[in-house]
Amino acid sequence: MTDLSTLNARFGLSGQVVFKQGSGGLDVVEVVNSRGSATVALQGAQVLTWAPRGSPPVIWLSRAAKFAPGKSIRGGVPVCWPWFGPHATVATLPAHGFARTVPWVVIGAQTLADGATRLDFRLVLNEASRAQWPHATLLESHITVGAALEIDLVTRNADRSAITIGDALHTYFEVSDVRQVKIRGLEGCPYLDKMDGGKRKTQTGPVTIGAETDRIYLDSSADCLIDDPSLKRSIRIRKRGSHSTVVWNPWIEKSLKMGDFGENGYLNMLCVESANAADDVVTIAPGGEHHLWVRYEIEPMN
Ligand code: BG6
């Protein structure tokens, strides 16, 4: 692991990109520029906060989040990789893979022409992760912080045979009150309802949340919009390389059981995850690569 002074000397950008120790002793990088600001944990290359300049937060981070090496952080943008949800065959392997709980290496930081900041991270497989994923695979995350937040998660297959992955950018969006928001863009999509034994259903109209919700929308590549009337804003989610979208809110009981949501945390968050989940897995030929790309922006609500 590289120490903070070395990281600041190599990648720090005066007043814009600063590496420091965050909660629980986890290293973070803080980005502030003329367009927006963000915090990213080096563990998991996990975006923890992001807001365009002058706007309230767009990404939710639980006030009761626990920060500890090797533990997933409740909120922000966890990277699920190389599988989504429970492992297909081995029940003891961690849900959503291991990428979110291991340290990533910083490989670049630069200011872009429009004033946004780009950070580049690489996951280096260690012995423990290789035991769970015995394939020569390179994973990088390129994060651009500005008036929009962009993440390009790139998987390269350096092995001699094809690999099959599931992945997701498991984003927790900040909402004023989840009971009042609507998600547009999933109308007509089939979905697997995990609250109803995985039954396949079809979405009619926008998605609203009034109870525990855990769904995998299939064949969904279009933009999603989270309309938030109290904040008078819509969050636009653009994506590429993702054919499924997970919508998740644990509601009261489950969030209390989880222990890192805080008492009413569930009311101010909504996960809309750009994913390759369930049967929507991605096979990458030797030498090939897959990009899971998202771009989040806010728009006035119309
Ligand atoms: C969602 C899943 O993506 O993540 C849910 O669909 C799961 O089933 C949720 O509960 C949170 O997962 P975790 O591992 O971060 O607690």
XYZ file of C-alpha atoms and ligand atoms in Angstrom:
318
model
C 0.000 0.000 0.000
C 1.310 3.463 -0.846
C 1.438 6.013 1.972
C -0.477 9.282 1.839
C 2.524 11.550 1.366
C 3.655 9.499 -1.632
C 0.132 9.572 -3.094
C -0.085 13.348 -2.631
C 3.358 13.828 -4.175
C 2.527 11.652 -7.200
C -1.145 12.357 -7.808
C -2.182 15.303 -5.624
C -3.322 18.419 -7.482
C -3.007 21.522 -5.381
C -6.348 22.461 -3.811
C -8.161 19.973 -6.077
C -7.049 16.441 -5.297
C -5.940 15.623 -1.761
C -5.304 12.172 -0.297
C -5.986 11.897 3.419
C -7.033 9.518 6.127
C -10.805 9.249 6.424
C -13.133 7.613 8.964
C -12.037 4.261 10.385
C -8.494 4.884 9.175
C -9.471 4.294 5.535
C -7.580 6.386 2.988
C -9.737 8.639 0.836
C -9.165 11.138 -1.921
C -11.042 14.411 -1.775
C -11.768 16.222 -5.010
C -12.946 19.820 -5.248
C -13.040 21.683 -8.541
C -15.001 24.476 -10.223
C -17.741 22.012 -11.284
C -18.306 19.776 -8.281
C -16.822 17.834 -5.396
C -16.484 14.209 -4.322
C -14.804 11.858 -1.896
C -13.575 8.446 -2.998
C -12.311 5.688 -0.693
C -9.266 3.801 -1.965
C -10.869 0.671 -0.552
C -13.133 -0.483 -3.342
C -12.414 2.706 -5.373
C -15.765 3.550 -3.843
C -17.222 6.987 -4.473
C -18.614 8.055 -1.090
C -19.950 11.526 -1.884
C -20.589 13.644 -4.949
C -22.364 16.931 -5.567
C -22.254 19.353 -8.471
C -21.052 22.772 -7.294
C -23.786 24.640 -5.405
C -26.130 21.602 -5.301
C -27.144 19.366 -2.416
C -25.595 15.846 -2.355
C -26.683 13.471 -5.101
C -25.056 10.390 -3.596
C -26.264 9.063 -0.244
C -23.833 7.915 2.414
C -25.373 6.430 5.534
C -24.825 8.495 8.668
C -24.407 5.169 10.446
C -21.972 3.755 7.866
C -19.164 1.640 9.294
C -15.690 2.235 7.980
C -13.230 -0.602 8.460
C -10.674 -2.391 6.305
C -12.263 -5.313 4.475
C -15.874 -4.311 5.262
C -18.300 -2.883 2.725
C -19.356 0.737 3.298
C -23.096 1.494 3.343
C -23.678 4.152 0.728
C -21.859 5.837 -2.121
C -21.142 3.756 -5.206
C -19.928 0.269 -4.260
C -18.459 -1.711 -7.139
C -19.999 -5.181 -7.384
C -17.568 -7.457 -9.248
C -16.904 -10.157 -10.537
C -20.388 -11.325 -9.637
C -23.592 -9.628 -8.607
C -25.558 -10.809 -5.544
C -24.800 -14.223 -4.075
C -22.143 -16.307 -5.841
C -23.812 -18.696 -8.303
C -22.393 -21.898 -6.770
C -20.395 -21.214 -3.584
C -22.584 -19.874 -0.774
C -19.627 -18.904 1.425
C -18.235 -16.388 -1.060
C -19.123 -12.745 -0.356
C -22.278 -11.235 -1.852
C -21.531 -8.839 -4.742
C -17.955 -10.133 -5.105
C -14.816 -8.824 -3.453
C -13.923 -5.661 -5.391
C -15.702 -3.377 -2.915
C -13.772 -4.591 0.136
C -10.160 -4.598 -1.068
C -7.752 -1.692 -1.549
C -7.322 -0.379 -5.110
C -4.215 1.328 -6.459
C -4.289 4.895 -7.766
C -2.803 5.069 -11.256
C -3.687 8.596 -12.343
C -5.269 11.946 -11.552
C -5.717 14.846 -13.947
C -7.721 17.981 -14.574
C -9.775 17.844 -17.768
C -10.339 20.740 -20.183
C -13.793 21.539 -18.744
C -12.472 21.759 -15.169
C -13.621 18.276 -14.121
C -11.165 15.907 -12.435
C -10.434 12.378 -13.554
C -9.154 9.732 -11.153
C -7.924 6.323 -12.284
C -7.832 3.247 -10.075
C -6.730 -0.348 -10.621
C -7.610 -3.438 -8.656
C -4.615 -5.657 -8.137
C -5.721 -9.203 -7.354
C -4.036 -10.489 -4.212
C -3.795 -14.087 -3.060
C -7.140 -14.009 -1.247
C -9.000 -12.568 -4.235
C -7.251 -14.945 -6.636
C -8.543 -17.829 -4.519
C -12.081 -16.565 -5.222
C -11.415 -15.624 -8.846
C -8.644 -17.731 -10.419
C -8.525 -15.835 -13.714
C -5.992 -13.331 -15.007
C -8.243 -10.283 -15.098
C -7.531 -6.544 -14.949
C -10.086 -4.230 -13.454
C -9.889 -0.444 -13.630
C -12.240 2.313 -12.633
C -12.020 5.730 -14.234
C -13.985 8.259 -12.238
C -14.705 11.768 -13.505
C -15.900 14.319 -10.971
C -17.509 17.473 -12.276
C -21.001 18.812 -12.912
C -21.676 15.158 -13.774
C -20.251 12.048 -12.143
C -18.968 9.523 -14.639
C -17.618 6.067 -13.875
C -16.131 3.708 -16.439
C -15.515 0.259 -14.962
C -13.287 -1.677 -17.329
C -12.718 -5.432 -17.120
C -9.930 -6.843 -19.310
C -9.528 -10.550 -19.815
C -5.806 -11.348 -19.724
C -6.464 -15.085 -19.472
C -6.206 -17.759 -22.158
C -9.864 -18.699 -21.917
C -13.104 -16.729 -21.851
C -14.370 -15.347 -18.524
C -17.941 -14.619 -17.471
C -18.641 -11.810 -15.045
C -21.570 -10.050 -13.419
C -21.075 -6.489 -12.212
C -22.880 -3.413 -10.965
C -22.359 0.154 -9.897
C -24.533 -0.177 -6.819
C -25.312 3.514 -6.464
C -27.146 4.893 -3.439
C -28.894 8.087 -4.561
C -29.911 10.743 -2.080
C -33.643 11.533 -2.168
C -35.743 13.862 -0.036
C -38.294 11.145 0.803
C -38.292 7.822 -1.017
C -42.099 7.589 -0.674
C -42.466 10.605 -2.934
C -40.045 9.889 -5.744
C -40.694 8.211 -9.079
C -38.277 6.324 -11.273
C -38.936 6.726 -14.979
C -37.287 4.732 -17.759
C -38.232 1.191 -16.706
C -41.809 1.241 -18.007
C -42.628 -1.990 -19.858
C -39.486 -3.805 -18.664
C -39.744 -7.337 -17.331
C -38.363 -7.703 -13.819
C -37.547 -10.371 -11.258
C -39.231 -9.517 -7.986
C -36.976 -10.756 -5.168
C -39.735 -9.847 -2.678
C -41.995 -12.364 -4.388
C -39.706 -15.391 -4.758
C -38.027 -14.018 -7.879
C -41.300 -14.058 -9.843
C -41.075 -12.493 -13.315
C -43.370 -9.475 -13.720
C -43.724 -6.492 -16.027
C -43.419 -2.876 -14.958
C -46.337 -0.634 -15.771
C -45.813 3.100 -15.341
C -43.035 4.663 -13.264
C -41.596 2.796 -10.265
C -42.698 4.044 -6.848
C -41.545 2.782 -3.446
C -43.884 2.112 -0.525
C -42.405 -1.067 0.975
C -39.230 -3.151 0.856
C -38.262 -3.319 -2.799
C -35.662 -5.561 -4.421
C -35.995 -6.019 -8.166
C -33.825 -6.833 -11.133
C -35.164 -5.150 -14.244
C -34.127 -7.022 -17.376
C -33.601 -5.670 -20.895
C -33.174 -2.198 -19.465
C -30.547 -0.074 -21.191
C -32.438 3.220 -21.438
C -31.789 6.267 -19.240
C -33.505 6.249 -15.861
C -34.705 9.399 -14.139
C -35.364 9.755 -10.437
C -37.920 12.548 -10.087
C -37.756 14.212 -6.687
C -40.501 16.841 -6.323
C -39.312 18.237 -2.961
C -35.803 18.812 -4.230
C -37.301 19.955 -7.563
C -34.756 17.860 -9.409
C -34.444 14.746 -11.499
C -31.334 12.627 -11.390
C -30.569 11.317 -14.867
C -28.767 7.976 -15.072
C -27.166 7.241 -18.416
C -25.417 3.944 -18.932
C -23.667 1.685 -21.417
C -22.606 -1.942 -21.144
C -25.434 -2.733 -18.734
C -28.623 -4.540 -19.629
C -30.148 -4.850 -16.195
C -31.095 -2.327 -13.541
C -31.521 -3.153 -9.885
C -33.924 -1.101 -7.774
C -33.477 -1.581 -4.052
C -34.754 -0.038 -0.839
C -34.661 -2.157 2.359
C -37.490 -0.222 4.060
C -37.877 -0.178 7.850
C -37.331 -3.661 9.256
C -34.530 -4.786 7.008
C -32.645 -1.486 7.363
C -32.856 -1.737 11.162
C -31.537 -5.296 11.005
C -28.640 -4.265 8.813
C -27.345 -1.979 11.552
C -25.578 0.556 9.346
C -28.567 2.528 8.016
C -29.463 4.637 11.035
C -33.058 4.815 12.210
C -34.686 6.490 9.221
C -31.846 6.234 6.744
C -33.948 4.200 4.314
C -36.215 7.204 3.682
C -33.434 9.287 2.153
C -31.910 6.714 -0.168
C -32.740 4.745 -3.237
C -30.456 2.342 -5.055
C -30.774 2.346 -8.822
C -27.956 0.094 -9.908
C -26.592 -0.158 -13.421
C -25.855 -3.843 -13.568
C -25.265 -7.055 -15.413
C -27.213 -9.275 -13.054
C -29.138 -12.579 -12.970
C -28.852 -14.202 -16.434
C -27.508 -10.947 -17.810
C -23.856 -11.874 -17.337
C -21.042 -10.802 -19.651
C -18.658 -13.190 -21.371
C -15.326 -11.664 -22.349
C -13.080 -13.436 -24.854
C -9.316 -13.705 -24.173
C -7.766 -10.291 -24.802
C -11.192 -8.635 -24.822
C -12.653 -6.043 -22.495
C -15.981 -4.913 -21.135
C -16.943 -1.396 -20.090
C -19.703 -0.722 -17.609
C -20.155 3.034 -17.926
C -22.495 5.416 -16.153
C -23.036 9.147 -16.094
C -25.164 10.860 -13.434
C -26.446 14.425 -13.759
C -29.137 16.506 -12.205
C -31.815 18.307 -14.185
C -34.598 20.615 -13.102
C -37.753 18.500 -12.703
C -40.260 18.937 -15.494
C -28.925 -5.119 -3.749
C -29.538 -6.501 -3.726
O -28.254 -4.946 -4.960
O -27.980 -4.997 -2.669
C -30.176 -6.743 -2.355
O -30.485 -6.626 -4.769
C -29.151 -6.524 -1.248
O -30.708 -8.053 -2.313
C -28.545 -5.137 -1.398
O -29.792 -6.650 0.017
C -27.494 -4.779 -0.359
O -26.474 -5.706 -0.357
P -25.288 -5.617 0.679
O -24.461 -6.849 0.442
O -24.522 -4.358 0.368
O -25.906 -5.539 2.050
